[in-house]
Amino acid sequence: MCGIVGYLGENNSIDVILEGLSRLEYRGYDSAGICIIDPQTAGLSSFRETGKLNNLKKVLAGKNLFSRIGIGHTRWATHGAVTADNAHPHSNELLAIVHNGIIENAGQLREELIAQGEKFYSQTDTETFLVLATRYYKQKMDLRWSVQQAFSHIRGNSAFVVMTAKGDEIVAIKRAAPLVCGQNNVNGDFFVSSDPYALVGFAEDIYFPEDEVICHIQKMTSGSMISFHDLEGKESSSFQKKKSELNADVVEKGEFEHFMLKEIFEQPRLIAQWLDFYVNGPGKEDVLKFQEYKSRTIHIVGCGTAWHAGLVIRDFVEHFNRIHTHVELASEFRYRDPLLKEEEIGLFISQSGETADTLAAEELCRENGLQTFSIVNTVGSTLYRNCVGNFLIRAGQEIGVASTKAFTLQVLTGYLCSRVLSKDFEGHNDLVRDEIKREVELLAERIDLFLKDSEGVKNIAQKIQKHKGFIFTGRRRYYPIALEGALKLKEIAYVHAEGFAAGELKHGPIALIDEDIVNIAIVSPELYEKTVSNVEEVKARNGVIVTIGPKNDAPLKEISDFYIPVDFEGLPNLGPLLVNVVNQVLAYYIALFKGTDIDKPRNLAKSVTVE
Ligand code: M6R
């Protein structure tokens, strides 16, 4: 969840690292730090500040420092409070280290090392790695070997980047944590990062090392070079080298005030591109291969928004295919001793492809002999590499911590998979494809229309933003949309929000209703009367009613305090995605009026790479 950037080249590492870290700040922002070679002392020099990266930038601003090598970090605290001492890099006179992940046996290692006379200056698990690596480094002054030795002592999923006071090499290694290296082909600069996004504009070639492969960047007399080695020290070819697929505009907000809003507005275009790829274009064949797995029980697993996408997808799969489909939270699934059979399949949903619990759940399925597939955004991510098949959602980089466009494309991709598995697809391939195409095109059009005229939702947001709590309700495929609406709102506006199945309200949650509670009620054409009855029940208890319901519905408007009309016509399957965009915009504006940090909400990180 932490952001890592390292650099070795001819330019000032501070500029490169700060720019890279600012792009990664969405992954963690409790504190930030950088270590360079001090031009005066020629030794390691660290700067660490709590809070956002800006605090670090301010400290460095007046210093006029220049170093051709450096490592930097933005932290999402796991072990140890948010203090400057716990901020990375951790360093001594010989080595400096940044780390993303958790060293599970840090407590035990720390005790052993203290018993052997070592001193610790922070509460972090990371420092045990520094102490271990330094002990080995003192023996041979060989960085690669020292990191290799230290790594063999630790348990847990982590990525480490280490530099020495000599200032001529960087070593990086990881286990089930994101880490890439980059190379600029013009000036020969090398980079290391937890995300290729940090390297956009700096590196054209990206290296994706396998787990437990040591990446070694060295400055030689002829220029810098990179090499890869296994844990025995032998040269390794267990990495992939690819051209960076990201272009410069992904790092800009453009005309939008926040990345989240930019990403919401990208949806119509991305849906059209998705359609071109999967229904009209080359992706057709990828999805067809999935037919081979029809009639098998499916376990869909994800976290947060991805889990909500899974809930909608389950409805599609069961409805169109009549096969058992289970949806589970990865964090529960992996510890629940689930009943898994070889003939079943696992479908893992993740934007980042790096969520620790989702990765562990996939591994569990694989170990039990299931074929595993992903619906994933990030090419080359750990999930992508571990599954036998991947359905890329093609959402582009998602920067806002609150996931928006990824959800839409996850559900669409799952919808397509569910249709491809079904019997009607076999018999009427083109007919079904045309039907899917028409509905997806209509969805993109309706989202676009709504976004062009969302002023009404902004006004409602302003009027309800001060209320005490928000209850989102919906039925069937709209129930996960209610869950997702509530998650979005609590994430970015810091207000209490819950999603409920509308029919479930009177089994308990209705006790919450009073004039301070807003009910955002999704009234879909399907199950219309029953859902309206639930709205009436809330209204009778003085709840504030916001309905998202069929357009031109005068009676619904009449019983609502605020009414958001939606054109459901022609969207029998994908209507939930249109309503979800309404919820996204509503949450965005409520947060905007509250003045929260929308793209980087407190306590959250974009990619949850620890359990
Ligand atoms: O990268 P993933 O899709 O695996 O992430 C899963 C969740 O952490 C993520 O969806 C989270 O709930 C978002 N912040 C929701 O907006």
Short mmCIF file of N, CA and C in Angstrom, two decimals, residues 106-183:
data_model
loop_
_atom_site.label_atom_id
_atom_site.label_comp_id
_atom_site.label_asym_id
_atom_site.label_seq_id
_atom_site.Cartn_x
_atom_site.Cartn_y
_atom_site.Cartn_z
N ALA A 106 8.61 -10.16 12.32
CA ALA A 106 9.46 -9.03 12.75
C ALA A 106 9.66 -9.03 14.27
N GLY A 107 8.58 -9.35 15.02
CA GLY A 107 8.69 -9.30 16.49
C GLY A 107 9.77 -10.24 16.99
N GLN A 108 9.72 -11.45 16.49
CA GLN A 108 10.68 -12.48 16.93
C GLN A 108 12.11 -12.09 16.50
N LEU A 109 12.23 -11.64 15.24
CA LEU A 109 13.56 -11.25 14.74
C LEU A 109 14.14 -10.10 15.57
N ARG A 110 13.26 -9.17 15.89
CA ARG A 110 13.69 -8.00 16.65
C ARG A 110 14.24 -8.42 18.01
N GLU A 111 13.49 -9.31 18.67
CA GLU A 111 13.94 -9.79 20.00
C GLU A 111 15.31 -10.45 19.89
N GLU A 112 15.45 -11.32 18.88
CA GLU A 112 16.72 -12.03 18.70
C GLU A 112 17.86 -11.05 18.45
N LEU A 113 17.57 -10.05 17.61
CA LEU A 113 18.63 -9.10 17.26
C LEU A 113 19.00 -8.22 18.45
N ILE A 114 17.97 -7.84 19.23
CA ILE A 114 18.26 -7.03 20.43
C ILE A 114 19.12 -7.85 21.39
N ALA A 115 18.75 -9.13 21.53
CA ALA A 115 19.53 -10.01 22.43
C ALA A 115 20.99 -10.10 21.97
N GLN A 116 21.19 -9.91 20.66
CA GLN A 116 22.57 -9.98 20.14
C GLN A 116 23.24 -8.59 20.14
N GLY A 117 22.57 -7.63 20.78
CA GLY A 117 23.20 -6.32 20.96
C GLY A 117 22.80 -5.26 19.95
N GLU A 118 21.87 -5.56 19.05
CA GLU A 118 21.47 -4.55 18.05
C GLU A 118 20.52 -3.53 18.68
N LYS A 119 20.54 -2.34 18.12
CA LYS A 119 19.66 -1.27 18.62
C LYS A 119 18.61 -0.94 17.57
N PHE A 120 17.41 -0.60 18.03
CA PHE A 120 16.33 -0.22 17.12
C PHE A 120 15.88 1.20 17.43
N TYR A 121 15.55 1.92 16.41
CA TYR A 121 15.19 3.33 16.59
C TYR A 121 13.74 3.64 16.19
N SER A 122 13.04 2.63 15.71
CA SER A 122 11.65 2.85 15.31
C SER A 122 10.80 1.68 15.79
N GLN A 123 9.49 1.81 15.61
CA GLN A 123 8.60 0.69 15.98
C GLN A 123 8.24 -0.15 14.77
N THR A 124 8.91 0.08 13.67
CA THR A 124 8.47 -0.59 12.43
C THR A 124 9.04 -2.00 12.30
N ASP A 125 8.35 -2.81 11.51
CA ASP A 125 8.87 -4.13 11.15
C ASP A 125 10.04 -3.97 10.17
N THR A 126 10.01 -2.91 9.38
CA THR A 126 11.02 -2.67 8.34
C THR A 126 12.43 -2.65 8.91
N GLU A 127 12.54 -2.08 10.10
CA GLU A 127 13.89 -1.88 10.65
C GLU A 127 14.61 -3.21 10.89
N THR A 128 13.85 -4.28 11.12
CA THR A 128 14.52 -5.58 11.31
C THR A 128 15.28 -5.95 10.04
N PHE A 129 14.68 -5.61 8.89
CA PHE A 129 15.35 -5.94 7.63
C PHE A 129 16.63 -5.11 7.48
N LEU A 130 16.53 -3.84 7.87
CA LEU A 130 17.71 -2.97 7.79
C LEU A 130 18.83 -3.54 8.67
N VAL A 131 18.46 -3.93 9.89
CA VAL A 131 19.48 -4.42 10.82
C VAL A 131 20.10 -5.72 10.28
N LEU A 132 19.24 -6.62 9.80
CA LEU A 132 19.74 -7.89 9.25
C LEU A 132 20.67 -7.65 8.06
N ALA A 133 20.19 -6.85 7.11
CA ALA A 133 20.97 -6.61 5.88
C ALA A 133 22.30 -5.95 6.23
N THR A 134 22.29 -5.05 7.22
CA THR A 134 23.52 -4.34 7.59
C THR A 134 24.54 -5.31 8.20
N ARG A 135 24.04 -6.24 9.01
CA ARG A 135 24.96 -7.23 9.61
C ARG A 135 25.68 -8.01 8.50
N TYR A 136 24.92 -8.43 7.50
CA TYR A 136 25.55 -9.16 6.39
C TYR A 136 26.47 -8.25 5.58
N TYR A 137 26.00 -7.03 5.39
CA TYR A 137 26.78 -6.10 4.56
C TYR A 137 28.16 -5.85 5.19
N LYS A 138 28.18 -5.78 6.51
CA LYS A 138 29.45 -5.55 7.20
C LYS A 138 30.43 -6.71 6.96
N GLN A 139 29.89 -7.91 6.70
CA GLN A 139 30.77 -9.07 6.49
C GLN A 139 31.51 -8.99 5.15
N LYS A 140 30.78 -8.63 4.07
CA LYS A 140 31.41 -8.72 2.73
C LYS A 140 31.33 -7.43 1.93
N MET A 141 30.61 -6.46 2.45
CA MET A 141 30.34 -5.20 1.72
C MET A 141 29.76 -5.52 0.32
N ASP A 142 28.89 -6.53 0.30
CA ASP A 142 28.28 -6.94 -0.97
C ASP A 142 26.76 -6.77 -0.81
N LEU A 143 26.20 -5.75 -1.45
CA LEU A 143 24.81 -5.41 -1.21
C LEU A 143 23.86 -6.51 -1.66
N ARG A 144 24.09 -7.01 -2.87
CA ARG A 144 23.15 -8.01 -3.40
C ARG A 144 23.10 -9.25 -2.48
N TRP A 145 24.25 -9.70 -2.10
CA TRP A 145 24.34 -10.87 -1.22
C TRP A 145 23.67 -10.59 0.14
N SER A 146 23.89 -9.39 0.65
CA SER A 146 23.35 -9.05 1.98
C SER A 146 21.83 -9.03 1.95
N VAL A 147 21.27 -8.46 0.88
CA VAL A 147 19.81 -8.39 0.77
C VAL A 147 19.25 -9.80 0.63
N GLN A 148 19.94 -10.58 -0.17
CA GLN A 148 19.56 -11.98 -0.38
C GLN A 148 19.52 -12.73 0.96
N GLN A 149 20.56 -12.55 1.77
CA GLN A 149 20.63 -13.24 3.07
C GLN A 149 19.52 -12.74 4.00
N ALA A 150 19.37 -11.43 4.07
CA ALA A 150 18.36 -10.85 4.98
C ALA A 150 16.97 -11.32 4.57
N PHE A 151 16.75 -11.39 3.27
CA PHE A 151 15.44 -11.77 2.75
C PHE A 151 15.08 -13.21 3.15
N SER A 152 16.12 -14.04 3.26
CA SER A 152 15.85 -15.44 3.59
C SER A 152 15.36 -15.60 5.03
N HIS A 153 15.52 -14.57 5.87
CA HIS A 153 15.08 -14.67 7.27
C HIS A 153 13.63 -14.23 7.45
N ILE A 154 13.10 -13.49 6.51
CA ILE A 154 11.80 -12.87 6.80
C ILE A 154 10.64 -13.65 6.21
N ARG A 155 9.51 -13.56 6.92
CA ARG A 155 8.27 -14.17 6.41
C ARG A 155 7.29 -13.05 6.06
N GLY A 156 6.38 -13.34 5.16
CA GLY A 156 5.36 -12.35 4.81
C GLY A 156 5.62 -11.76 3.43
N ASN A 157 4.63 -11.02 2.96
CA ASN A 157 4.70 -10.44 1.62
C ASN A 157 5.24 -9.02 1.68
N SER A 158 6.30 -8.78 0.96
CA SER A 158 6.96 -7.48 1.06
C SER A 158 7.74 -7.17 -0.20
N ALA A 159 7.98 -5.88 -0.39
CA ALA A 159 8.96 -5.44 -1.39
C ALA A 159 9.96 -4.52 -0.68
N PHE A 160 11.23 -4.70 -0.97
CA PHE A 160 12.27 -3.87 -0.37
C PHE A 160 13.12 -3.23 -1.46
N VAL A 161 13.52 -2.00 -1.21
CA VAL A 161 14.50 -1.36 -2.08
C VAL A 161 15.60 -0.81 -1.18
N VAL A 162 16.85 -1.13 -1.51
CA VAL A 162 17.96 -0.80 -0.63
C VAL A 162 19.06 -0.09 -1.42
N MET A 163 19.64 0.95 -0.81
CA MET A 163 20.82 1.58 -1.43
C MET A 163 21.94 1.67 -0.38
N THR A 164 23.15 1.87 -0.87
CA THR A 164 24.28 1.94 0.06
C THR A 164 24.83 3.37 0.10
N ALA A 165 25.66 3.60 1.10
CA ALA A 165 26.29 4.93 1.25
C ALA A 165 27.30 5.18 0.14
N LYS A 166 27.68 4.13 -0.59
CA LYS A 166 28.63 4.35 -1.70
C LYS A 166 27.95 5.06 -2.85
N GLY A 167 26.61 4.94 -2.89
CA GLY A 167 25.85 5.72 -3.88
C GLY A 167 25.97 5.22 -5.30
N ASP A 168 26.29 3.94 -5.48
CA ASP A 168 26.43 3.48 -6.85
C ASP A 168 25.59 2.25 -7.17
N GLU A 169 24.69 1.87 -6.27
CA GLU A 169 23.85 0.71 -6.59
C GLU A 169 22.57 0.71 -5.78
N ILE A 170 21.57 0.07 -6.39
CA ILE A 170 20.28 -0.13 -5.72
C ILE A 170 19.91 -1.59 -5.92
N VAL A 171 19.43 -2.21 -4.85
CA VAL A 171 18.96 -3.60 -4.96
C VAL A 171 17.50 -3.65 -4.52
N ALA A 172 16.69 -4.40 -5.27
CA ALA A 172 15.27 -4.50 -4.92
C ALA A 172 14.85 -5.96 -4.99
N ILE A 173 13.92 -6.31 -4.14
CA ILE A 173 13.39 -7.69 -4.14
C ILE A 173 11.98 -7.66 -3.58
N LYS A 174 11.17 -8.63 -3.97
CA LYS A 174 9.80 -8.67 -3.46
C LYS A 174 9.28 -10.10 -3.37
N ARG A 175 8.27 -10.25 -2.52
CA ARG A 175 7.49 -11.49 -2.49
C ARG A 175 6.03 -11.06 -2.39
N ALA A 176 5.25 -11.42 -3.41
CA ALA A 176 3.82 -11.09 -3.47
C ALA A 176 3.53 -9.65 -3.10
N ALA A 177 4.31 -8.75 -3.62
CA ALA A 177 4.07 -7.31 -3.45
C ALA A 177 4.50 -6.65 -4.75
N PRO A 178 3.84 -5.56 -5.13
CA PRO A 178 4.17 -4.98 -6.43
C PRO A 178 5.54 -4.31 -6.46
N LEU A 179 6.27 -4.57 -7.53
CA LEU A 179 7.59 -3.95 -7.71
C LEU A 179 7.98 -4.05 -9.18
N VAL A 180 8.35 -2.93 -9.75
CA VAL A 180 8.85 -2.95 -11.14
C VAL A 180 10.13 -2.13 -11.23
N CYS A 181 10.91 -2.38 -12.27
CA CYS A 181 12.06 -1.54 -12.55
C CYS A 181 11.82 -0.87 -13.89
N GLY A 182 12.48 0.25 -14.12
CA GLY A 182 12.29 0.95 -15.39
C GLY A 182 13.61 1.40 -15.95
N GLN A 183 13.62 1.62 -17.26
CA GLN A 183 14.85 2.05 -17.92
C GLN A 183 14.50 3.13 -18.94
#
